[in-house]
Structure formats: C-alpha cells, structure tokens
Amino acid sequence: QKEVEQDPGPLSVPEGAIVSLNCTYSNSAFQYFMWYRQYSRKGPELLMYTYSSGNKEDGRFTAQVDKSSKYISLFIRDSQPSDSATYLCAMISNTGKLIFGQGTTLQVKP
Amino acid sequence: EPEVTQTPSHQVTQMGQEVILRCVPISNHLYFYWYRQILGQKVEFLVSFYNNEISEKSEIFDDQFSVERPDGSNFTLKIRSTKLEDSAMYFCASSEDGGTADEQYFGPGTRLTVT
C-alpha cells in the first residue's frame, strides 16, 4: 500500500465551482498535513498546513483532516481560473521529510 | 520576501557526465533538502542535510549522489555519473529548524535532461 494516494485527475470545473481534492494515507503516525500548489514548471508552494484532525480555513480554502479514516481534503470555494494548478497533498514524517501524493491537476475554466 | 533560488534552471548533459545543481537556501535556515520529480510522477525526497551532515537519505540517493554546503550560502547536489533515469526536476528546499511543524520552502527547481 502506498504511503500517500491522490487521484491525479485531471479535474476540470467552471469558474465559481466548489472544488474538492482528496488524499488518503496509510501511516497513522502522521500528525502534520499540508497542501502545496504547484504551477507548471515551478516549485511547490505551501497553501495550507494542518495539525491532527479538524478543519482549517483560509479565505476561499478549507483543509480538512480525518485521522480516523486517514483521509484529508482541500476545498476551494468560488474557484478562479488563477487556481488552475497541480495540488499536492503532503505529510511530514517524524524525521522531517515530506511525503507527497501524486498531485491533482485542476483546471478552472472561465 | 526571502526565497530559495536554484541554478541553472535547465541543465542538459550527456549520460555518464557529472552535474552539479546549485541552491541558495533562505539565509537564516538551518535545514536543507533535495527532492526530485520525474515527469508525471510524484515529488520524492532525496536527502536532508543539517550541520554539514546528511540527516537522512532515501533509497534513490545512492553512491552516485552527494551533497555539500561549500560555503555559508550555497547548497549543492552532485550526480557523479548521470543516467538517463536521472532526468527530472530537482527541487531544493530549506526550513528554519527542521521540526515536523516547520515549513519547507521550495526553490523553482532545476530541470535536468540526460541524453
């Protein structure tokens, strides 16, 4: 079983739609969960960072962690064409290295 | 805003040649990382570095790879004898204290093409 699994998409939505991106993971020891955004040919950029279970909101973005199901989500409200990118979920191991999902490519059409 | 920089942005090399990828981490950061991303695949951890020593390395990071902090600002990844399968984007990252709650800041990457 892969440590982190994420549907690569692509996901195409109209502008203004609510987007839901998800990852599952296998290691119950993970405590810190991140979402990175990566534009084409650029480095990953941290978008959201959550600890343990629960929700965290930042503007149009909400990150959700369900540790009992080993499932994390990122919701984007009122999606914009500028949100078109690849979204990577990641967890930090106890040694500090990041373990990434495959990344989901999102396209928001005007 | 401080950022991680990487040079070159694109490196083309022939199989068997040595390459050095360069990174300038954020100045007050103490932990440094290299990750790579083969086209269409996930970002993978290669190595972490702290206090002039490797803290952790992945299975990918074999004897052909080495890292160095030659001075107070640069952090380099050397591949001694490149293979076709080393073609990938290589990302450098740095963090302030390396803890599990600490954000890693990524550079823009170096695209390595091995022919």
Tab-separated table of C-alpha atoms in Angstrom:
chain	number	residue	atom	x	y	z
A	1	GLN	CA	0.000	0.000	0.000
A	2	LYS	CA	1.354	3.424	-0.974
A	3	GLU	CA	2.010	5.830	1.875
A	4	VAL	CA	0.019	8.631	0.273
A	5	GLU	CA	-2.511	8.243	-2.520
A	6	GLN	CA	-4.051	11.015	-4.543
A	7	ASP	CA	-6.105	10.908	-7.701
A	8	PRO	CA	-4.056	12.686	-10.386
A	9	GLY	CA	-7.153	13.865	-12.280
A	10	PRO	CA	-7.213	16.000	-14.325
A	11	LEU	CA	-10.148	17.818	-12.795
A	12	SER	CA	-11.905	20.473	-14.861
A	13	VAL	CA	-14.518	22.786	-13.330
A	14	PRO	CA	-16.262	26.006	-14.350
A	15	GLU	CA	-15.299	29.257	-12.676
A	16	GLY	CA	-17.151	29.711	-9.380
A	17	ALA	CA	-17.476	25.990	-8.653
A	18	ILE	CA	-16.570	24.391	-5.357
A	19	VAL	CA	-13.594	22.084	-5.774
A	20	SER	CA	-12.886	19.099	-3.554
A	21	LEU	CA	-9.435	17.495	-3.597
A	22	ASN	CA	-8.608	14.446	-1.522
A	23	CYS	CA	-5.829	12.189	-0.326
A	24	THR	CA	-5.627	9.023	1.680
A	25	TYR	CA	-2.632	7.856	3.644
A	26	SER	CA	-1.575	4.678	5.368
A	27	ASN	CA	0.697	5.722	8.240
A	28	SER	CA	-1.348	6.556	11.325
A	29	ALA	CA	1.705	8.253	12.869
A	30	PHE	CA	1.416	11.269	10.558
A	31	GLN	CA	0.429	14.352	12.536
A	32	TYR	CA	1.051	17.252	10.149
A	33	PHE	CA	-0.717	17.557	6.837
A	34	MET	CA	-0.072	20.001	4.082
A	35	TRP	CA	-1.421	21.105	0.755
A	36	TYR	CA	1.002	22.532	-1.750
A	37	ARG	CA	0.139	24.260	-5.004
A	38	GLN	CA	2.438	23.827	-7.970
A	39	TYR	CA	2.178	25.850	-11.130
A	40	SER	CA	3.652	24.422	-14.295
A	41	ARG	CA	7.448	24.188	-14.151
A	42	LYS	CA	7.609	25.842	-10.729
A	43	GLY	CA	8.395	24.603	-7.254
A	44	PRO	CA	5.683	23.575	-4.777
A	45	GLU	CA	4.275	26.430	-2.715
A	46	LEU	CA	2.693	25.800	0.679
A	47	LEU	CA	-1.013	26.572	0.642
A	48	MET	CA	-2.446	25.086	3.833
A	49	TYR	CA	-0.986	23.397	6.890
A	50	THR	CA	-2.999	21.498	9.488
A	51	TYR	CA	-2.168	19.549	12.590
A	52	SER	CA	-4.098	16.452	13.618
A	53	SER	CA	-7.808	16.173	12.908
A	54	GLY	CA	-10.174	19.021	12.198
A	55	ASN	CA	-10.740	21.884	9.818
A	56	LYS	CA	-8.710	24.940	8.946
A	57	GLU	CA	-9.966	27.788	6.826
A	58	ASP	CA	-8.012	30.445	4.965
A	59	GLY	CA	-10.016	32.645	2.664
A	60	ARG	CA	-11.543	30.506	-0.069
A	61	PHE	CA	-9.571	27.438	1.039
A	62	THR	CA	-10.541	24.898	3.703
A	63	ALA	CA	-8.379	21.966	4.711
A	64	GLN	CA	-9.947	19.032	6.495
A	65	VAL	CA	-8.262	16.108	8.220
A	66	ASP	CA	-9.985	12.932	9.370
A	67	LYS	CA	-7.340	10.867	11.115
A	68	SER	CA	-9.749	8.052	11.933
A	69	SER	CA	-10.263	7.471	8.196
A	70	LYS	CA	-6.734	8.558	7.205
A	71	TYR	CA	-8.305	10.990	4.773
A	72	ILE	CA	-7.528	14.625	4.072
A	73	SER	CA	-9.351	17.104	1.873
A	74	LEU	CA	-8.884	20.549	0.419
A	75	PHE	CA	-11.935	22.552	-0.582
A	76	ILE	CA	-11.734	25.597	-2.810
A	77	ARG	CA	-14.796	27.851	-2.847
A	78	ASP	CA	-15.622	30.216	-5.713
A	79	SER	CA	-12.829	28.753	-7.815
A	80	GLN	CA	-10.994	31.117	-10.152
A	81	PRO	CA	-9.012	30.488	-13.352
A	82	SER	CA	-5.908	31.521	-11.377
A	83	ASP	CA	-6.489	28.458	-9.166
A	84	SER	CA	-5.593	26.263	-12.136
A	85	ALA	CA	-2.543	24.329	-10.958
A	86	THR	CA	-1.491	20.987	-9.555
A	87	TYR	CA	-2.388	20.479	-5.896
A	88	LEU	CA	-0.150	18.196	-3.876
A	89	CYS	CA	-1.027	16.759	-0.520
A	90	ALA	CA	1.913	16.010	1.748
A	91	MET	CA	2.674	14.671	5.168
A	92	ILE	CA	5.744	15.174	7.302
A	93	SER	CA	7.454	12.077	8.614
A	94	ASN	CA	8.865	12.025	12.121
A	95	THR	CA	12.294	12.710	10.591
A	96	GLY	CA	11.119	15.891	8.879
A	97	LYS	CA	10.978	14.699	5.274
A	98	LEU	CA	7.898	15.442	3.203
A	99	ILE	CA	5.968	12.584	1.637
A	100	PHE	CA	3.894	13.757	-1.279
A	101	GLY	CA	0.870	12.456	-3.078
A	102	GLN	CA	0.809	12.216	-6.852
A	103	GLY	CA	-0.816	15.642	-7.202
A	104	THR	CA	-4.184	16.507	-8.747
A	105	THR	CA	-4.200	18.762	-11.795
A	106	LEU	CA	-7.019	21.286	-11.615
A	107	GLN	CA	-8.266	23.440	-14.461
A	108	VAL	CA	-10.808	26.165	-13.760
A	109	LYS	CA	-12.455	27.328	-16.960
A	110	PRO	CA	-13.671	30.941	-17.279
B	1	GLU	CA	10.251	38.135	0.829
B	2	PRO	CA	13.191	35.725	1.166
B	3	GLU	CA	13.197	32.837	-1.256
B	4	VAL	CA	15.164	29.769	-2.222
B	5	THR	CA	16.980	30.154	-5.520
B	6	GLN	CA	18.362	27.455	-7.801
B	7	THR	CA	20.729	27.455	-10.744
B	8	PRO	CA	20.723	26.558	-13.523
B	9	SER	CA	17.040	26.471	-14.401
B	10	HIS	CA	17.737	23.861	-17.070
B	11	GLN	CA	20.751	21.605	-17.466
B	12	VAL	CA	21.306	19.272	-20.378
B	13	THR	CA	24.059	16.707	-20.022
B	14	GLN	CA	25.219	13.502	-21.633
B	15	MET	CA	24.928	10.165	-19.914
B	16	GLY	CA	27.961	9.469	-17.759
B	17	GLN	CA	28.797	13.120	-17.173
B	18	GLU	CA	28.933	14.762	-13.768
B	19	VAL	CA	26.498	17.536	-12.932
B	20	ILE	CA	26.279	19.927	-10.019
B	21	LEU	CA	22.985	21.557	-9.180
B	22	ARG	CA	23.175	24.664	-7.045
B	23	CYS	CA	20.839	26.108	-4.465
B	24	VAL	CA	20.900	29.157	-2.225
B	25	PRO	CA	18.630	28.471	0.744
B	26	ILE	CA	16.951	31.183	2.793
B	27	SER	CA	19.690	32.828	4.833
B	28	ASN	CA	18.614	32.020	8.406
B	29	HIS	CA	17.529	28.468	7.627
B	30	LEU	CA	19.470	25.553	9.037
B	31	TYR	CA	17.907	22.506	7.351
B	32	PHE	CA	18.269	21.794	3.674
B	33	TYR	CA	16.641	19.253	1.404
B	34	TRP	CA	16.711	17.945	-2.129
B	35	TYR	CA	13.638	16.446	-3.764
B	36	ARG	CA	13.138	15.319	-7.308
B	37	GLN	CA	10.139	14.946	-9.573
B	38	ILE	CA	10.312	12.741	-12.640
B	39	LEU	CA	7.881	13.971	-15.297
B	40	GLY	CA	4.375	12.838	-14.477
B	41	GLN	CA	5.364	11.335	-11.140
B	42	LYS	CA	5.236	12.477	-7.547
B	43	VAL	CA	7.750	14.675	-5.787
B	44	GLU	CA	10.197	12.352	-3.997
B	45	PHE	CA	12.519	13.030	-1.097
B	46	LEU	CA	16.223	12.536	-1.812
B	47	VAL	CA	18.181	13.834	1.149
B	48	SER	CA	18.130	16.135	4.149
B	49	PHE	CA	21.155	17.989	5.480
B	50	TYR	CA	21.892	19.721	8.756
B	51	ASN	CA	25.039	20.947	10.450
B	52	ASN	CA	27.179	19.861	7.496
B	53	GLU	CA	25.962	16.297	7.652
B	54	ILE	CA	23.363	14.197	5.911
B	55	SER	CA	20.445	13.687	8.303
B	56	GLU	CA	18.514	11.256	6.170
B	57	LYS	CA	18.681	9.908	2.641
B	58	SER	CA	16.309	7.883	0.532
B	59	GLU	CA	16.992	4.709	-1.406
B	60	ILE	CA	17.306	6.839	-4.530
B	61	PHE	CA	20.267	8.691	-3.041
B	62	ASP	CA	22.939	6.135	-3.861
B	63	ASP	CA	26.720	6.487	-4.172
B	64	GLN	CA	26.325	8.495	-7.364
B	65	PHE	CA	24.799	11.357	-5.404
B	66	SER	CA	26.458	13.687	-2.935
B	67	VAL	CA	25.557	16.954	-1.255
B	68	GLU	CA	27.719	19.722	0.056
B	69	ARG	CA	27.496	23.122	1.651
B	70	PRO	CA	30.748	24.561	0.304
B	71	ASP	CA	30.284	27.964	1.901
B	72	GLY	CA	27.811	29.834	4.065
B	73	SER	CA	25.238	30.319	1.336
B	74	ASN	CA	25.286	27.549	-1.263
B	75	PHE	CA	23.955	24.004	-1.057
B	76	THR	CA	24.820	21.685	-3.924
B	77	LEU	CA	23.710	18.321	-5.268
B	78	LYS	CA	26.259	16.438	-7.335
B	79	ILE	CA	25.485	13.473	-9.550
B	80	ARG	CA	28.774	11.804	-10.435
B	81	SER	CA	27.838	9.796	-13.493
B	82	THR	CA	24.412	10.680	-14.801
B	83	LYS	CA	21.989	8.097	-16.133
B	84	LEU	CA	19.020	8.582	-18.413
B	85	GLU	CA	16.709	7.896	-15.471
B	86	ASP	CA	18.175	10.872	-13.570
B	87	SER	CA	16.244	13.161	-15.921
B	88	ALA	CA	13.851	15.024	-13.631
B	89	MET	CA	13.098	18.314	-11.921
B	90	TYR	CA	15.284	18.724	-8.854
B	91	PHE	CA	13.945	20.931	-6.085
B	92	CYS	CA	15.931	22.338	-3.234
B	93	ALA	CA	14.092	23.261	-0.032
B	94	SER	CA	15.070	24.789	3.282
B	95	SER	CA	13.480	25.181	6.678
B	96	GLU	CA	14.326	27.151	9.762
B	97	ASP	CA	14.597	24.393	12.347
B	98	GLY	CA	13.710	21.122	10.619
B	99	GLY	CA	10.959	20.155	13.005
B	100	THR	CA	7.828	18.325	11.949
B	101	ALA	CA	5.874	21.556	12.366
B	102	ASP	CA	8.289	23.627	10.308
B	103	GLU	CA	7.502	24.798	6.788
B	104	GLN	CA	9.852	23.827	3.997
B	105	TYR	CA	10.305	26.491	1.350
B	106	PHE	CA	10.961	25.221	-2.150
B	107	GLY	CA	13.048	26.707	-4.899
B	108	PRO	CA	11.837	26.898	-8.513
B	109	GLY	CA	13.729	23.761	-9.481
B	110	THR	CA	16.383	22.714	-11.984
B	111	ARG	CA	15.239	20.674	-14.938
B	112	LEU	CA	17.912	18.059	-15.623
B	113	THR	CA	17.844	16.370	-19.006
B	114	VAL	CA	20.230	13.477	-19.541
B	115	THR	CA	20.715	12.442	-23.169
